Amino acid sequence: MSSHKEYEILNRKILTPSFVILSVLTAIGFYFIGVRFFEGIGAVTNLSDAYPWGIWIAYDVATGTAIACGGYAVAILVYILNNNHYHPLMRSAMLTSLFGYGLAGFSVVIDLGRFWNMFNLLKPQFWQLNSIMFEVAMCVMIYTFVLFLEFSPAIFEKLQESENYGMARLSEKFSKFLDKYLIYFIILGITLPTMHQSSLGSMMIIAAFKLHPNWHTPILPLLFLINCIFIGYSIVIFESITSSFKFGRPYETSQLAGLGRIALFLALGWIAIRFTDLFVRNQLMEAFSFDFYSVMFLIESALIILGSVILMSGHNLNSPRKLFISASLIVLGGGLYRFNTYIIGFDPGVGFSYFPAFGEFMITVGIVSFEILLYSIFVKIFPVLPAVHKSKAIGGSNV
Amino acid sequence: MKKSRRDFLKICGAAALGTAVPAAADASSAKVFTDNKDFSMLYDSTICVGCKACVTTCKQVNDLATEQGKFDKNNLWDSPEKLDSNTRTIIKLYKESPEKYAFVKKQCMHCAKPSCVSACPVSAMQKSDNGIVFYDKDICIGCRYCLIACPYNIPKFEWEKPIPKIVKCDMCKFTNFKQKGITACAEVCPTDAILFGKRGDLIKIAKKRIKDHPDIYIHHIYGEHEVGGANCIYLAGVDFNKLSFPNLPNPSAAALSENIQHTIYKGFIAPVALYGTLCFVAFRNRKSKKDGDNEQS
């Protein structure tokens, strides 16, 4: 159990001013969730038959799960390329992924009109294998469970120190079991996001006559897949620097520089594929025509390119501030790409418009606040963050 | 003898309208055509008089709520303005000048390759063997992917209800069609602007009308080829864009989406191969790392 030394519990008070603010936002969100369940989706949203999906799907699900791809992106490095250098970042990345996906799933339940029927997805007689939604739903459900398993060593590590002898023994047993077999689930946890993140792109292919050609392309699945990986690395940089800053801990500079380099490579590769695709589809001229859709495309591309350019200098890669700025830019640009694909580039016809209602917006704010709240509680209860003086050491643990 | 009285009225109507109703003669003899596989409806905008009997009857037969017009304080008339969760079909007016105008009937097109059916994750949207695209609320999870997928914006959702469902035309599959073998709108139409029958027959009729009266009709049967063809086909005297029909290419977007998805997931080989490869690479890297560590120590 050498992973024991690799991570530590953050020994701070749970009740802080930011905790109170986040709790209030969460409470407001849950109030509107209550309204939604008693009075219908129409009572809290501006959704309509023309815009059946709003920010709950475009942000919480399509963008939120990409932002929750940190665990996936780092797992590729640590477990597939076996680069243990990044192992200290693993647990916090897994934890944010777990909350990201868990709460995306929660948003879906709020968004589903007939949520009590959702278990029909699990009944083989109703499976509809042509449906990309079906594939995404199944993958996301299984992946959320896998993420929980992947994070569970942290919980069992804590429970092993429990004063309850039975609980401690049981946790030890589970830990040993996980030590041995968790790798198979971790690899499943890499396969599943590869599938559903690309399918999140495929999902909009069927809206061929509604999605603006700046975004509609047969290679949507490829673009979504690469997009979530570079967002994943960038968000790990973002989170690590934020929590180091917030909790006054040393920056994981050497790991972050490495992640920055990978994010840069993937982001620029993605931009190259994106522009090539627009060129091949004869859409490049229109993408630069400076109409509304063109401007949205340009903002999205500019954010990613700017973030990447900053990362090009070795000096910047070692500066937490520059790393933070560029990671934020790439996450914003990459996230905007998904937002554009799901909402802004979605044009159901003349005379329709959508802008989220206050309640609808507050539900998303509430869910994100709840996510941050849970994260800040978990790092203070379970060993999640890299152990301070050991952060550069390579743990002997395999998982 | 309701039928013969109706036929009499029809003939009178046709005679009164004269050449303004060029195709009434074709239709008066038989309303229901039974020949080939898919059931269809042919709507001829040049014959429709805009009486909205189809809209009202559809609501009665399919148990849909009425809608109160802004002008109508006592709620005397049902005044739907657009297709919504209370209105499966509607008649709209396109007006260019007092002389030049056209009616158009909107409802589900019953596509040959329906995107809503392809999108639905739980088979709540289905296409029956006789071509009717219908919905089963008891399976539906309410994800509204069908609304996103439909190129005609047809499926509607009950936004205002805590227990909502999707609403769209199902050619009276469980009501009028089941009892009488014809959709309520086609049955009630006083001018036979709506014909109900098998698709092949209706296409023939539509082609004949265009051929016989090339000056009256736009030379295009809307729904014949759009997104793979639809079971609801249209004739009109004005451009279909003006009747708010989108310009759609022949192949259905559902076909493209399914092609890509099935290519990636063919036989579930790719995901399994990916998993296997990842396992292989992970264990090989792990082993080489361990060997390296051992050598060092």
CSV table of C-alpha atoms in Angstrom, one decimal, chain A residues 37-42 47-49 52-53 79-82 111-118 120-121 126-135 183-184 187-188 190-191 194-195 199 202-210 216 218 221 346 348 352 398-399, chain B residues 84 115 117-123 135 137-145 147-151 153 156-157 159-165 227 248-249 251 253-254 256-258 260-262 264-265 268 271 274-275 278-279 281-283 285-286 289-290:
chain,number,residue,atom,x,y,z
A,37,PHE,CA,-40.4,18.3,-11.0
A,38,PHE,CA,-43.7,19.7,-9.7
A,39,GLU,CA,-44.6,22.0,-12.6
A,40,GLY,CA,-42.8,20.6,-15.6
A,41,ILE,CA,-39.8,21.6,-17.6
A,42,GLY,CA,-41.6,24.5,-19.2
A,47,LEU,CA,-36.9,25.4,-24.0
A,48,SER,CA,-39.3,25.0,-26.8
A,49,ASP,CA,-40.2,22.5,-29.5
A,52,PRO,CA,-35.6,21.0,-27.2
A,53,TRP,CA,-32.1,21.0,-25.7
A,79,TYR,CA,-1.8,3.4,-17.0
A,80,ILE,CA,-1.3,3.0,-20.7
A,81,LEU,CA,1.9,4.8,-21.3
A,82,ASN,CA,2.9,3.8,-17.7
A,111,ASP,CA,-33.8,17.1,-18.2
A,112,LEU,CA,-35.5,13.8,-19.1
A,113,GLY,CA,-39.2,14.5,-19.6
A,114,ARG,CA,-40.3,11.0,-18.6
A,115,PHE,CA,-37.4,10.2,-16.2
A,116,TRP,CA,-39.3,7.4,-14.4
A,117,ASN,CA,-39.0,5.4,-17.7
A,118,MET,CA,-35.2,5.8,-17.9
A,120,ASN,CA,-36.1,1.2,-20.1
A,121,LEU,CA,-32.6,1.9,-21.3
A,126,PHE,CA,-36.2,-1.6,-25.9
A,127,TRP,CA,-32.6,-1.3,-27.0
A,128,GLN,CA,-32.4,0.7,-30.2
A,129,LEU,CA,-28.9,0.1,-31.6
A,130,ASN,CA,-29.2,2.8,-34.3
A,131,SER,CA,-29.5,5.4,-31.7
A,132,ILE,CA,-26.4,7.3,-30.8
A,133,MET,CA,-28.1,8.5,-27.6
A,134,PHE,CA,-28.5,4.9,-26.6
A,135,GLU,CA,-24.7,4.3,-26.9
A,183,ILE,CA,-6.3,-2.2,-13.8
A,184,TYR,CA,-8.9,-4.0,-15.9
A,187,ILE,CA,-8.6,0.3,-19.0
A,188,LEU,CA,-12.4,-0.1,-19.3
A,190,ILE,CA,-10.3,4.5,-20.9
A,191,THR,CA,-12.2,2.6,-23.5
A,194,THR,CA,-13.2,7.0,-26.1
A,195,MET,CA,-16.5,5.6,-27.2
A,199,SER,CA,-20.4,9.6,-29.9
A,202,SER,CA,-21.9,11.7,-33.7
A,203,MET,CA,-25.1,12.7,-31.8
A,204,MET,CA,-25.4,15.9,-33.8
A,205,ILE,CA,-24.8,14.3,-37.2
A,206,ILE,CA,-28.5,13.4,-37.5
A,207,ALA,CA,-29.4,17.1,-37.1
A,208,ALA,CA,-27.8,17.7,-40.5
A,209,PHE,CA,-30.3,20.3,-41.6
A,210,LYS,CA,-30.3,22.2,-38.4
A,216,HIS,CA,-21.7,19.9,-38.9
A,218,PRO,CA,-19.1,13.6,-40.7
A,221,PRO,CA,-16.9,12.0,-33.6
A,346,PHE,CA,-28.1,24.8,-33.8
A,348,PRO,CA,-34.0,25.0,-36.3
A,352,PHE,CA,-37.0,30.6,-33.3
A,398,ASN,CA,0.5,-0.1,-9.7
A,399,VAL,CA,-2.9,1.4,-9.2
B,84,ASP,CA,-47.9,21.9,-30.8
B,115,SER,CA,-34.7,10.4,-38.2
B,117,VAL,CA,-37.0,6.5,-35.1
B,118,SER,CA,-33.2,6.3,-35.7
B,119,ALA,CA,-32.6,8.8,-32.9
B,120,CYS,CA,-34.8,7.2,-30.2
B,121,PRO,CA,-32.7,5.3,-27.7
B,122,VAL,CA,-35.5,3.1,-26.4
B,123,SER,CA,-37.6,2.4,-29.5
B,135,TYR,CA,-45.0,6.8,-30.7
B,137,LYS,CA,-45.4,7.0,-24.4
B,138,ASP,CA,-45.0,4.1,-22.1
B,139,ILE,CA,-41.5,3.4,-23.4
B,140,CYS,CA,-40.4,7.0,-23.9
B,141,ILE,CA,-37.9,8.5,-21.5
B,142,GLY,CA,-38.5,12.1,-22.7
B,143,CYS,CA,-35.0,12.8,-24.0
B,144,ARG,CA,-36.4,14.8,-26.9
B,145,TYR,CA,-33.6,13.6,-29.3
B,147,LEU,CA,-37.2,16.7,-31.8
B,148,ILE,CA,-33.5,17.5,-32.5
B,149,ALA,CA,-33.4,14.9,-35.2
B,150,CYS,CA,-36.5,15.7,-37.2
B,151,PRO,CA,-35.7,17.9,-40.2
B,153,ASN,CA,-39.6,20.0,-36.5
B,156,LYS,CA,-43.8,18.2,-30.0
B,157,PHE,CA,-43.4,18.0,-26.3
B,159,TRP,CA,-43.5,21.5,-21.8
B,160,GLU,CA,-46.0,22.7,-19.4
B,161,LYS,CA,-46.8,19.3,-17.8
B,162,PRO,CA,-44.9,17.5,-15.0
B,163,ILE,CA,-45.8,14.2,-16.7
B,164,PRO,CA,-45.2,15.1,-20.3
B,165,LYS,CA,-45.2,13.1,-23.5
B,227,VAL,CA,-34.7,12.8,-47.0
B,248,LEU,CA,-33.9,18.9,-48.2
B,249,PRO,CA,-31.6,16.6,-50.1
B,251,PRO,CA,-30.5,11.0,-48.4
B,253,ALA,CA,-29.4,12.3,-42.2
B,254,ALA,CA,-30.3,9.3,-40.2
B,256,LEU,CA,-25.4,9.1,-42.6
B,257,SER,CA,-25.5,9.0,-38.8
B,258,GLU,CA,-26.2,5.2,-38.8
B,260,ILE,CA,-20.9,6.3,-39.3
B,261,GLN,CA,-22.0,4.7,-36.1
B,262,HIS,CA,-22.3,1.2,-37.5
B,264,ILE,CA,-17.3,2.4,-35.9
B,265,TYR,CA,-19.2,-0.1,-33.9
B,268,PHE,CA,-18.7,-4.3,-31.5
B,271,PRO,CA,-14.4,-1.3,-28.8
B,274,LEU,CA,-9.5,-1.1,-28.3
B,275,TYR,CA,-9.8,-2.6,-24.9
B,278,LEU,CA,-5.0,-0.9,-24.3
B,279,CYS,CA,-4.6,-3.9,-22.0
B,281,VAL,CA,0.1,-1.9,-24.2
B,282,ALA,CA,-0.5,-1.2,-20.5
B,283,PHE,CA,0.9,-4.6,-19.4
B,285,ASN,CA,4.8,-1.0,-20.6
B,286,ARG,CA,4.3,-2.1,-17.0
B,289,LYS,CA,9.2,-0.6,-16.5
B,290,LYS,CA,9.5,-3.3,-13.8
